[in-house]
CSV table of C-alpha atoms and ligand atoms in Angstrom, one decimal:
chain,number,residue,atom,x,y,z
A,26,MET,CA,-90.5,-145.4,3.1
A,27,GLY,CA,-91.6,-142.0,4.6
A,28,GLN,CA,-94.5,-142.4,7.1
A,29,VAL,CA,-96.1,-139.0,7.2
A,30,PHE,CA,-98.1,-139.5,4.1
A,31,ALA,CA,-98.2,-143.3,3.9
A,32,ASN,CA,-100.2,-143.4,7.0
A,33,LEU,CA,-102.8,-140.8,6.1
A,34,PRO,CA,-106.4,-141.7,5.3
A,35,VAL,CA,-107.9,-140.3,2.1
A,36,THR,CA,-109.1,-136.7,2.9
A,37,VAL,CA,-112.5,-136.4,4.5
A,38,PHE,CA,-113.6,-134.3,1.5
A,39,GLU,CA,-112.8,-136.9,-1.0
A,40,ALA,CA,-114.1,-139.7,1.3
A,41,MET,CA,-117.5,-137.9,1.9
A,42,SER,CA,-117.9,-136.9,-1.8
A,43,GLN,CA,-117.3,-140.7,-2.7
A,44,ALA,CA,-119.8,-141.8,-0.1
A,45,ALA,CA,-122.2,-139.2,-1.6
A,46,ARG,CA,-121.7,-140.7,-5.1
A,47,ASP,CA,-122.1,-144.4,-3.7
A,48,ASN,CA,-125.3,-143.5,-2.1
A,49,ASP,CA,-126.7,-141.2,-4.6
A,50,ALA,CA,-126.9,-138.5,-2.0
A,51,ILE,CA,-127.1,-134.8,-2.1
A,52,ASN,CA,-123.6,-133.6,-1.4
A,53,LEU,CA,-123.4,-130.9,1.2
A,54,GLY,CA,-120.0,-132.1,2.3
A,55,GLN,CA,-117.0,-131.0,0.2
A,56,GLY,CA,-117.2,-127.2,-0.4
A,57,PHE,CA,-118.0,-126.3,-3.9
A,58,PRO,CA,-120.9,-124.3,-5.5
A,59,ASP,CA,-123.3,-126.0,-7.8
A,60,ASP,CA,-123.5,-123.2,-10.4
A,61,PRO,CA,-120.9,-123.0,-13.1
A,62,GLY,CA,-119.3,-119.8,-12.1
A,63,PRO,CA,-119.2,-116.3,-13.8
A,64,GLU,CA,-119.6,-116.6,-17.5
A,65,ASP,CA,-117.4,-113.6,-18.4
A,66,ILE,CA,-114.4,-115.0,-16.5
A,67,ARG,CA,-114.9,-118.4,-18.0
A,68,ARG,CA,-115.0,-116.7,-21.3
A,69,ALA,CA,-111.8,-114.8,-20.7
A,70,ALA,CA,-110.1,-118.0,-19.9
A,71,ALA,CA,-111.6,-119.8,-22.9
A,72,ASP,CA,-110.5,-117.1,-25.2
A,73,ALA,CA,-107.0,-117.2,-23.8
A,74,LEU,CA,-106.9,-120.9,-24.3
A,75,MET,CA,-108.0,-120.7,-27.9
A,76,TYR,CA,-106.2,-117.6,-29.0
A,77,GLY,CA,-103.5,-117.0,-26.3
A,78,ASN,CA,-100.3,-118.5,-25.2
A,79,ASN,CA,-100.3,-122.2,-24.2
A,80,GLN,CA,-96.6,-122.7,-23.5
A,81,TYR,CA,-94.9,-122.3,-20.1
A,82,PRO,CA,-95.7,-118.9,-18.6
A,83,SER,CA,-93.4,-117.2,-16.3
A,84,MET,CA,-92.5,-119.1,-13.1
A,85,MET,CA,-93.8,-116.3,-10.9
A,86,GLY,CA,-97.1,-116.1,-12.8
A,87,ILE,CA,-98.0,-113.9,-15.8
A,88,PRO,CA,-97.1,-110.2,-15.1
A,89,GLU,CA,-100.8,-109.2,-16.0
A,90,LEU,CA,-102.1,-111.4,-13.1
A,91,ARG,CA,-99.3,-110.4,-10.6
A,92,LYS,CA,-100.2,-106.8,-11.3
A,93,ALA,CA,-104.0,-107.6,-11.0
A,94,ILE,CA,-103.3,-109.2,-7.5
A,95,ALA,CA,-101.5,-106.3,-6.3
A,96,THR,CA,-104.1,-103.8,-7.5
A,97,HIS,CA,-106.9,-105.8,-6.0
A,98,TYR,CA,-105.3,-106.0,-2.6
A,99,ALA,CA,-104.5,-102.4,-2.7
A,100,ARG,CA,-108.2,-101.5,-3.6
A,101,TRP,CA,-109.8,-103.9,-1.2
A,102,HIS,CA,-107.5,-104.0,1.8
A,103,GLY,CA,-105.2,-100.9,1.5
A,104,VAL,CA,-102.1,-103.2,1.5
A,105,GLU,CA,-99.6,-102.4,-1.3
A,106,PHE,CA,-97.6,-105.2,-2.8
A,107,ASP,CA,-94.8,-104.9,-5.4
A,108,PRO,CA,-96.2,-107.1,-8.1
A,109,MET,CA,-92.8,-108.2,-9.3
A,110,ALA,CA,-91.1,-108.8,-5.9
A,111,GLU,CA,-93.9,-109.7,-3.6
A,112,VAL,CA,-96.5,-111.6,-5.5
A,113,LEU,CA,-96.3,-115.2,-6.6
A,114,VAL,CA,-98.9,-117.3,-8.7
A,115,VAL,CA,-99.1,-121.0,-7.8
A,116,SER,CA,-101.4,-123.9,-8.5
A,117,GLY,CA,-104.0,-123.5,-5.8
A,118,ALA,CA,-103.8,-122.5,-2.2
A,119,THR,CA,-102.7,-126.1,-1.5
A,120,GLU,CA,-99.6,-125.6,-3.5
A,121,ALA,CA,-99.1,-122.2,-1.8
A,122,LEU,CA,-99.2,-123.9,1.6
A,123,ALA,CA,-96.9,-126.7,0.4
A,124,SER,CA,-94.4,-124.2,-1.0
A,125,SER,CA,-94.5,-122.0,2.1
A,126,ILE,CA,-94.2,-124.8,4.7
A,127,ILE,CA,-91.7,-127.0,2.8
A,128,GLY,CA,-89.6,-123.9,1.9
A,129,LEU,CA,-89.7,-122.0,5.2
A,130,ILE,CA,-90.0,-124.5,8.0
A,131,GLU,CA,-86.8,-126.3,9.3
A,132,PRO,CA,-86.6,-129.4,11.3
A,133,GLY,CA,-87.2,-128.7,15.0
A,134,ASP,CA,-89.2,-125.5,14.4
A,135,GLU,CA,-92.3,-125.3,16.5
A,136,VAL,CA,-95.5,-124.2,14.5
A,137,VAL,CA,-98.6,-123.0,16.3
A,138,LEU,CA,-101.9,-124.1,14.7
A,139,PHE,CA,-105.5,-123.5,15.7
A,140,GLN,CA,-108.0,-126.5,15.8
A,141,PRO,CA,-110.3,-127.0,14.0
A,142,MET,CA,-107.8,-126.6,11.0
A,143,TYR,CA,-107.7,-127.4,7.3
A,144,ASP,CA,-106.4,-130.9,6.8
A,145,ALA,CA,-103.4,-130.2,4.7
A,146,TYR,CA,-101.4,-128.2,7.3
A,147,VAL,CA,-100.2,-130.9,9.7
A,148,PRO,CA,-98.8,-133.5,7.3
A,149,LEU,CA,-96.9,-130.8,5.4
A,150,ILE,CA,-95.4,-129.4,8.7
A,151,ARG,CA,-94.5,-132.9,9.8
A,152,GLN,CA,-92.8,-133.7,6.4
A,153,ALA,CA,-90.9,-130.5,6.8
A,154,GLY,CA,-89.8,-131.7,10.2
A,155,GLY,CA,-91.7,-129.0,12.0
A,156,ILE,CA,-93.3,-129.6,15.5
A,157,PRO,CA,-97.1,-128.6,15.5
A,158,ARG,CA,-98.3,-127.1,18.7
A,159,PHE,CA,-102.1,-126.9,18.9
A,160,VAL,CA,-104.4,-124.3,20.2
A,161,ARG,CA,-108.0,-125.6,20.6
A,162,LEU,CA,-110.7,-123.1,19.7
A,163,GLU,CA,-114.1,-123.6,21.3
A,164,PRO,CA,-117.5,-123.5,19.8
A,165,PRO,CA,-119.7,-121.6,19.4
A,166,HIS,CA,-117.4,-118.5,18.9
A,167,TRP,CA,-114.1,-120.1,18.2
A,168,ARG,CA,-112.2,-117.0,19.3
A,169,LEU,CA,-108.6,-116.5,20.1
A,170,SER,CA,-107.6,-115.8,23.7
A,171,ASP,CA,-104.5,-114.5,25.5
A,172,GLU,CA,-104.4,-117.5,27.8
A,173,ALA,CA,-104.6,-120.1,25.0
A,174,LEU,CA,-101.8,-118.2,23.1
A,175,ALA,CA,-99.7,-117.8,26.3
A,176,ARG,CA,-99.8,-121.6,26.8
A,177,VAL,CA,-98.4,-122.5,23.4
A,178,PHE,CA,-96.0,-119.8,22.3
A,179,ASN,CA,-92.4,-120.4,23.5
A,180,LYS,CA,-88.8,-119.6,22.5
A,181,LYS,CA,-88.8,-122.5,20.0
A,182,THR,CA,-92.0,-121.1,18.1
A,183,ARG,CA,-91.0,-120.0,14.6
A,184,PHE,CA,-94.2,-120.2,12.7
A,185,VAL,CA,-98.0,-119.8,13.0
A,186,VAL,CA,-100.4,-121.1,10.5
A,187,PHE,CA,-103.6,-119.2,10.7
A,188,ASN,CA,-106.7,-119.6,8.6
A,189,ASN,CA,-109.1,-116.5,8.5
A,190,PRO,CA,-112.0,-116.7,7.7
A,191,LEU,CA,-111.8,-120.1,9.4
A,192,ASN,CA,-113.0,-123.2,7.5
A,193,PRO,CA,-114.8,-125.1,9.0
A,194,ALA,CA,-116.0,-122.8,11.9
A,195,ALA,CA,-117.1,-120.1,9.6
A,196,VAL,CA,-115.7,-117.3,11.8
A,197,VAL,CA,-114.4,-114.0,10.4
A,198,TYR,CA,-111.8,-112.8,12.9
A,199,PRO,CA,-112.1,-109.3,14.2
A,200,ARG,CA,-109.3,-106.9,14.6
A,201,GLU,CA,-108.9,-107.5,18.3
A,202,ASP,CA,-108.0,-111.2,17.7
A,203,LEU,CA,-105.7,-110.3,14.9
A,204,GLU,CA,-103.9,-107.8,17.1
A,205,LEU,CA,-103.5,-110.3,19.8
A,206,LEU,CA,-102.0,-112.9,17.4
A,207,ALA,CA,-99.7,-110.2,15.9
A,208,ARG,CA,-98.5,-109.3,19.4
A,209,TYR,CA,-97.4,-112.9,20.1
A,210,CYS,CA,-95.8,-113.2,16.6
A,211,GLN,CA,-93.7,-110.2,17.3
A,212,GLU,CA,-92.8,-111.1,20.8
A,213,PHE,CA,-91.6,-114.5,19.9
A,214,ASP,CA,-90.3,-113.5,16.4
A,215,ALA,CA,-92.6,-115.9,14.5
A,216,VAL,CA,-93.6,-115.8,10.8
A,217,ALA,CA,-97.4,-116.3,10.2
A,218,ILE,CA,-98.5,-118.3,7.2
A,219,CYS,CA,-101.9,-117.0,6.8
A,220,ASP,CA,-104.5,-118.9,4.8
A,221,GLU,CA,-107.0,-116.4,3.6
A,222,VAL,CA,-108.7,-118.3,0.8
A,223,TRP,CA,-112.1,-117.2,2.2
A,224,GLU,CA,-111.3,-113.6,2.2
A,225,HIS,CA,-114.1,-112.5,0.0
A,226,VAL,CA,-116.7,-114.9,1.2
A,227,VAL,CA,-117.8,-112.8,4.2
A,228,PHE,CA,-121.3,-111.9,5.1
A,229,ASP,CA,-123.6,-109.3,6.8
A,230,GLY,CA,-121.3,-106.3,6.0
A,231,ARG,CA,-118.3,-107.9,7.7
A,232,GLU,CA,-114.8,-106.9,6.6
A,233,HIS,CA,-112.0,-109.3,6.1
A,234,ILE,CA,-108.8,-107.8,7.6
A,235,PRO,CA,-105.7,-109.6,6.4
A,236,LEU,CA,-103.1,-110.3,9.1
A,237,ILE,CA,-100.4,-108.8,7.0
A,238,ALA,CA,-102.2,-105.3,7.4
A,239,ILE,CA,-101.9,-105.4,11.1
A,240,PRO,CA,-99.0,-103.1,12.3
A,241,GLY,CA,-95.7,-105.1,12.7
A,242,MET,CA,-97.0,-108.0,10.5
A,243,ARG,CA,-96.0,-106.6,7.1
A,244,GLU,CA,-92.5,-108.2,7.0
A,245,ARG,CA,-93.4,-111.5,8.9
A,246,THR,CA,-96.6,-112.7,7.1
A,247,VAL,CA,-97.0,-115.0,4.1
A,248,LYS,CA,-100.6,-114.2,2.8
A,249,ILE,CA,-102.3,-117.0,0.8
A,250,GLY,CA,-105.3,-116.6,-1.4
A,251,SER,CA,-107.2,-118.7,-3.9
A,252,ALA,CA,-109.1,-117.6,-7.1
A,253,GLY,CA,-111.3,-120.9,-6.6
A,254,LYS,CA,-113.1,-119.3,-3.6
A,255,ILE,CA,-113.2,-115.7,-4.9
A,256,PHE,CA,-114.9,-116.7,-8.2
A,257,SER,CA,-116.8,-119.9,-7.2
A,258,LEU,CA,-114.5,-121.9,-9.6
A,259,THR,CA,-112.9,-124.3,-7.2
A,260,GLY,CA,-111.5,-126.6,-9.9
A,261,TRP,CA,-109.3,-123.8,-11.3
A,262,LYS,CA,-106.7,-124.1,-8.6
A,263,ILE,CA,-105.0,-120.8,-9.0
A,264,GLY,CA,-103.4,-119.7,-5.8
A,265,PHE,CA,-101.7,-116.5,-4.7
A,266,VAL,CA,-98.8,-115.8,-2.3
A,267,CYS,CA,-98.0,-112.4,-1.1
A,268,ALA,CA,-95.1,-111.6,1.1
A,269,ALA,CA,-92.1,-109.4,1.7
A,270,PRO,CA,-89.3,-110.3,-0.8
A,271,GLU,CA,-87.1,-112.2,1.6
A,272,LEU,CA,-90.0,-114.6,2.4
A,273,LEU,CA,-91.4,-114.7,-1.0
A,274,ARG,CA,-88.1,-115.6,-2.6
A,275,VAL,CA,-87.8,-118.8,-0.6
A,276,VAL,CA,-91.5,-119.8,-1.3
A,277,ALA,CA,-90.9,-119.2,-5.1
A,278,LYS,CA,-87.8,-121.4,-5.1
A,279,THR,CA,-89.9,-124.3,-3.5
A,280,HIS,CA,-92.7,-123.7,-6.1
A,281,GLN,CA,-90.2,-124.0,-9.0
A,282,PHE,CA,-89.7,-127.6,-8.1
A,283,LEU,CA,-93.3,-128.5,-7.1
A,284,THR,CA,-95.1,-127.3,-10.1
A,285,PHE,CA,-92.9,-124.6,-11.6
A,286,THR,CA,-95.9,-122.8,-13.2
A,287,THR,CA,-99.6,-122.6,-13.6
A,288,PRO,CA,-101.9,-122.8,-16.7
A,289,PRO,CA,-101.6,-119.5,-18.5
A,290,ASN,CA,-105.2,-119.3,-19.7
A,291,LEU,CA,-106.6,-119.7,-16.3
A,292,GLN,CA,-104.3,-116.9,-15.1
A,293,VAL,CA,-105.7,-114.7,-17.8
A,294,GLY,CA,-109.2,-115.5,-16.6
A,295,VAL,CA,-108.4,-114.7,-13.0
A,296,ALA,CA,-106.5,-111.4,-13.9
A,297,TYR,CA,-109.7,-110.3,-15.7
A,298,GLY,CA,-112.0,-111.4,-12.8
A,299,LEU,CA,-109.9,-109.6,-10.0
A,300,GLY,CA,-110.5,-106.3,-11.9
A,301,LYS,CA,-114.3,-106.7,-11.9
A,302,PRO,CA,-116.1,-103.9,-10.1
A,303,ASP,CA,-117.1,-104.1,-6.5
A,304,ASP,CA,-120.7,-105.0,-7.4
A,305,TYR,CA,-119.5,-108.6,-8.5
A,306,PHE,CA,-117.9,-109.2,-5.0
A,307,PHE,CA,-120.8,-107.8,-3.0
A,308,GLY,CA,-123.4,-109.6,-5.3
A,309,MET,CA,-121.6,-113.0,-4.7
A,310,ARG,CA,-121.7,-112.4,-1.0
A,311,LYS,CA,-125.3,-111.5,-1.0
A,312,GLU,CA,-126.3,-114.5,-3.1
A,313,LEU,CA,-124.3,-116.9,-0.7
A,314,ALA,CA,-125.8,-115.1,2.4
A,315,ARG,CA,-129.2,-115.8,1.1
A,316,SER,CA,-128.3,-119.5,0.6
A,317,ARG,CA,-126.9,-119.6,4.2
A,318,ASP,CA,-130.1,-118.0,5.5
A,319,ARG,CA,-132.3,-120.5,3.6
A,320,LEU,CA,-130.4,-123.6,4.9
A,321,THR,CA,-130.1,-122.0,8.5
A,322,ALA,CA,-133.8,-121.4,8.7
A,323,GLY,CA,-134.7,-124.8,7.1
A,324,LEU,CA,-132.4,-126.7,9.6
A,325,ARG,CA,-133.7,-124.6,12.6
A,326,ARG,CA,-137.3,-125.3,11.6
A,327,ILE,CA,-136.5,-129.0,11.7
A,328,GLY,CA,-134.9,-128.8,15.0
A,329,PHE,CA,-131.2,-128.7,14.4
A,330,PRO,CA,-129.1,-126.2,16.6
A,331,VAL,CA,-127.2,-124.2,13.9
A,332,LEU,CA,-124.2,-122.0,14.8
A,333,ASP,CA,-123.8,-118.7,13.2
A,334,SER,CA,-121.9,-118.6,10.0
A,335,GLN,CA,-120.1,-115.3,9.3
A,336,GLY,CA,-118.3,-116.4,6.1
A,337,THR,CA,-117.1,-119.3,3.9
A,338,TYR,CA,-119.5,-121.7,2.2
A,339,PHE,CA,-120.3,-123.5,5.3
A,340,LEU,CA,-122.5,-123.6,8.5
A,341,ASN,CA,-122.3,-125.9,11.4
A,342,VAL,CA,-124.7,-127.8,13.4
A,343,ASP,CA,-123.9,-128.6,17.0
A,344,LEU,CA,-125.5,-132.1,17.8
A,345,ALA,CA,-124.6,-131.9,21.5
A,346,PRO,CA,-128.0,-130.5,22.7
A,347,LEU,CA,-129.9,-133.2,20.7
A,348,LYS,CA,-128.3,-136.0,22.8
A,349,LEU,CA,-128.2,-138.4,20.0
A,350,ASN,CA,-125.6,-140.5,21.6
A,351,GLU,CA,-123.5,-140.7,18.5
A,352,SER,CA,-120.3,-138.9,17.3
A,353,ASP,CA,-120.3,-136.4,14.3
A,354,GLU,CA,-118.6,-139.1,12.3
A,355,ALA,CA,-121.2,-141.8,13.1
A,356,PHE,CA,-124.0,-139.2,12.4
A,357,CYS,CA,-122.4,-138.4,8.9
A,358,LYS,CA,-122.0,-141.9,8.0
A,359,ARG,CA,-125.6,-142.6,9.0
A,360,ILE,CA,-127.1,-139.7,7.2
A,361,VAL,CA,-125.4,-140.3,3.9
A,362,ALA,CA,-126.4,-143.9,3.9
A,363,GLU,CA,-129.9,-143.7,5.3
A,364,HIS,CA,-131.0,-140.3,4.4
A,365,LYS,CA,-128.9,-139.5,1.3
A,366,VAL,CA,-127.3,-136.3,2.4
A,367,ALA,CA,-123.6,-135.9,2.7
A,368,ALA,CA,-122.0,-133.6,5.4
A,369,ILE,CA,-118.5,-133.3,6.9
A,370,PRO,CA,-117.8,-134.3,10.6
A,371,VAL,CA,-115.8,-131.3,12.1
A,372,SER,CA,-113.7,-133.8,14.2
A,373,ALA,CA,-111.9,-134.5,11.0
A,374,PHE,CA,-110.3,-130.9,11.4
A,375,TYR,CA,-108.6,-131.9,14.7
A,376,GLU,CA,-105.3,-133.6,15.1
A,377,GLU,CA,-106.0,-134.3,18.9
A,378,ASP,CA,-108.6,-133.6,21.5
A,379,ALA,CA,-111.4,-133.2,18.9
A,380,VAL,CA,-114.7,-131.7,19.4
A,381,THR,CA,-116.9,-134.5,18.2
A,382,SER,CA,-120.4,-133.0,18.2
A,383,VAL,CA,-120.2,-130.6,15.2
A,384,VAL,CA,-121.2,-131.3,11.7
A,385,ARG,CA,-120.4,-129.0,8.7
A,386,PHE,CA,-122.9,-128.4,5.8
A,387,CYS,CA,-122.1,-126.6,2.6
A,388,PHE,CA,-124.8,-124.1,1.6
A,389,ALA,CA,-123.3,-122.8,-1.7
A,390,LYS,CA,-126.0,-124.7,-3.6
A,391,LYS,CA,-129.1,-123.9,-5.7
A,392,ASP,CA,-132.3,-123.4,-3.7
A,393,ALA,CA,-133.8,-126.6,-5.0
A,394,THR,CA,-130.7,-128.6,-3.9
A,395,LEU,CA,-131.0,-127.1,-0.4
A,396,ASP,CA,-134.7,-127.7,-0.2
A,397,ALA,CA,-134.3,-131.2,-1.3
A,398,ALA,CA,-131.6,-131.8,1.3
A,399,LEU,CA,-133.8,-130.2,4.0
A,400,GLU,CA,-136.7,-132.6,3.1
A,401,ARG,CA,-134.4,-135.5,3.7
A,402,LEU,CA,-132.9,-134.0,6.9
A,403,ALA,CA,-136.3,-133.6,8.3
A,404,ALA,CA,-136.7,-137.4,8.4
A,405,VAL,CA,-133.4,-137.6,10.5
A,406,MET,CA,-135.0,-135.5,13.1
A,407,ALA,CA,-138.4,-137.4,12.9
A,408,HIS,CA,-136.5,-140.5,13.8
A,409,ALA,CA,-134.3,-138.9,16.5
B,17,PMP,N1,-107.3,-123.7,2.7
B,17,PMP,C1,-108.6,-123.7,3.0
B,17,PMP,C2,-108.9,-123.2,4.4
B,17,PMP,C3,-109.6,-124.3,2.2
B,17,PMP,O1,-110.8,-124.3,2.6
B,17,PMP,C4,-109.1,-124.7,1.0
B,17,PMP,C5,-110.2,-125.3,0.0
B,17,PMP,N2,-111.4,-125.2,0.2
B,17,PMP,C6,-107.8,-124.7,0.6
B,17,PMP,C7,-106.9,-124.1,1.5
B,17,PMP,C8,-107.3,-125.2,-0.7
B,17,PMP,O2,-107.6,-124.2,-1.8
B,17,PMP,P1,-107.2,-124.6,-3.3
B,17,PMP,O3,-108.4,-125.3,-3.9
B,17,PMP,O4,-107.1,-123.3,-4.0
B,17,PMP,O5,-105.9,-125.3,-3.3
B,18,LIG,N1,-111.7,-126.9,1.0
B,18,LIG,C1,-112.8,-127.6,0.6
B,18,LIG,C2,-113.7,-127.9,1.7
B,18,LIG,O1,-113.4,-127.5,2.9
B,18,LIG,C3,-112.4,-129.0,0.1
B,18,LIG,C4,-111.0,-129.1,-0.7
B,18,LIG,C5,-110.6,-130.5,-0.8
B,18,LIG,O2,-111.5,-131.3,-1.3
B,18,LIG,N2,-109.4,-130.8,-0.6
B,18,LIG,O3,-114.7,-128.5,1.6
């Protein structure tokens, strides 16, 4: 029996959501908003469900959505994709990652990863026979450095999996870091699988720069997106893959035997959503930034050291200065049981050599939810 998946624990997101249910806790763990998502987009999908096609759509995604993805990225990032040869619709970024990793990586290929990292990457890479090589990013800035890249890239390096904006660190990487990574990818002839699901969830006027837009990366980057994050509809599981035709063809061949296709009505809803005016996207960012500020201010008032959040639904608290004498995992287990607030220990995002003092909170919640959580968290500090 294959050992890669057999020996894995249940994902930390599922485990903490279950702990939240078991303890009747406020769930600031797994990242999902507690509002129902844009009504017009849900309506477009509902109409398509009732009056549109409900049979297998095209394996590559409905043309309407592939065109909307290409138009959207041309408008927002100035990157031109051929919607018929360079855009693929899949069932969530998770499937995009699986199709890219299984399709492209061969046994023995070395793959550079940056810790903390999303939990799906390493098992998929190992199942493909790839050999993960880790760069450890350091709080509070989690930036890339020439020395760290020089240590890990070598002539066996074939791939890099890079997540920007970075979950859980909530960093939006500046051009300088992307150019550094691009230089290494080119020097070592590596392909970047770039997980950009948080591309629209960026704050304070920051701009998301896709790695594929950096000179020299257009032909060697697989760009992954997710409608779940763009439209606060995380259950929809509509993912996008954009890449040069030679790479995309391989990812599509893998997709055809993982899921083959993706529900057509949700694709119609997303195609409609991607065409919404800029106001929607800026409004979503502003609203989330307001929630971030509310939780940040509340936590700081109580006495938690909060790290800056530049994007994503998350902010992090570094427990180290509090000298609590417990790991992030023990802290999360304690607060969900005793104080009824669920959070995520950031050590779960490491394969080795974990930072064990950082805890992630999701702020994509109503004010009342955040305020109730803060009230409970105040008791944690009162007893510290
Ligand atoms: N990558 C990252 C970094 C994520 O945070 C998530 C989910 N939050 C995913 C991939 C998975 O996205 P999806 O739900 O579209 O599969
Ligand atoms: N990406 C979400 C998070 O970071 C969780 C996705 C999942 O539950 N697998 O919270």
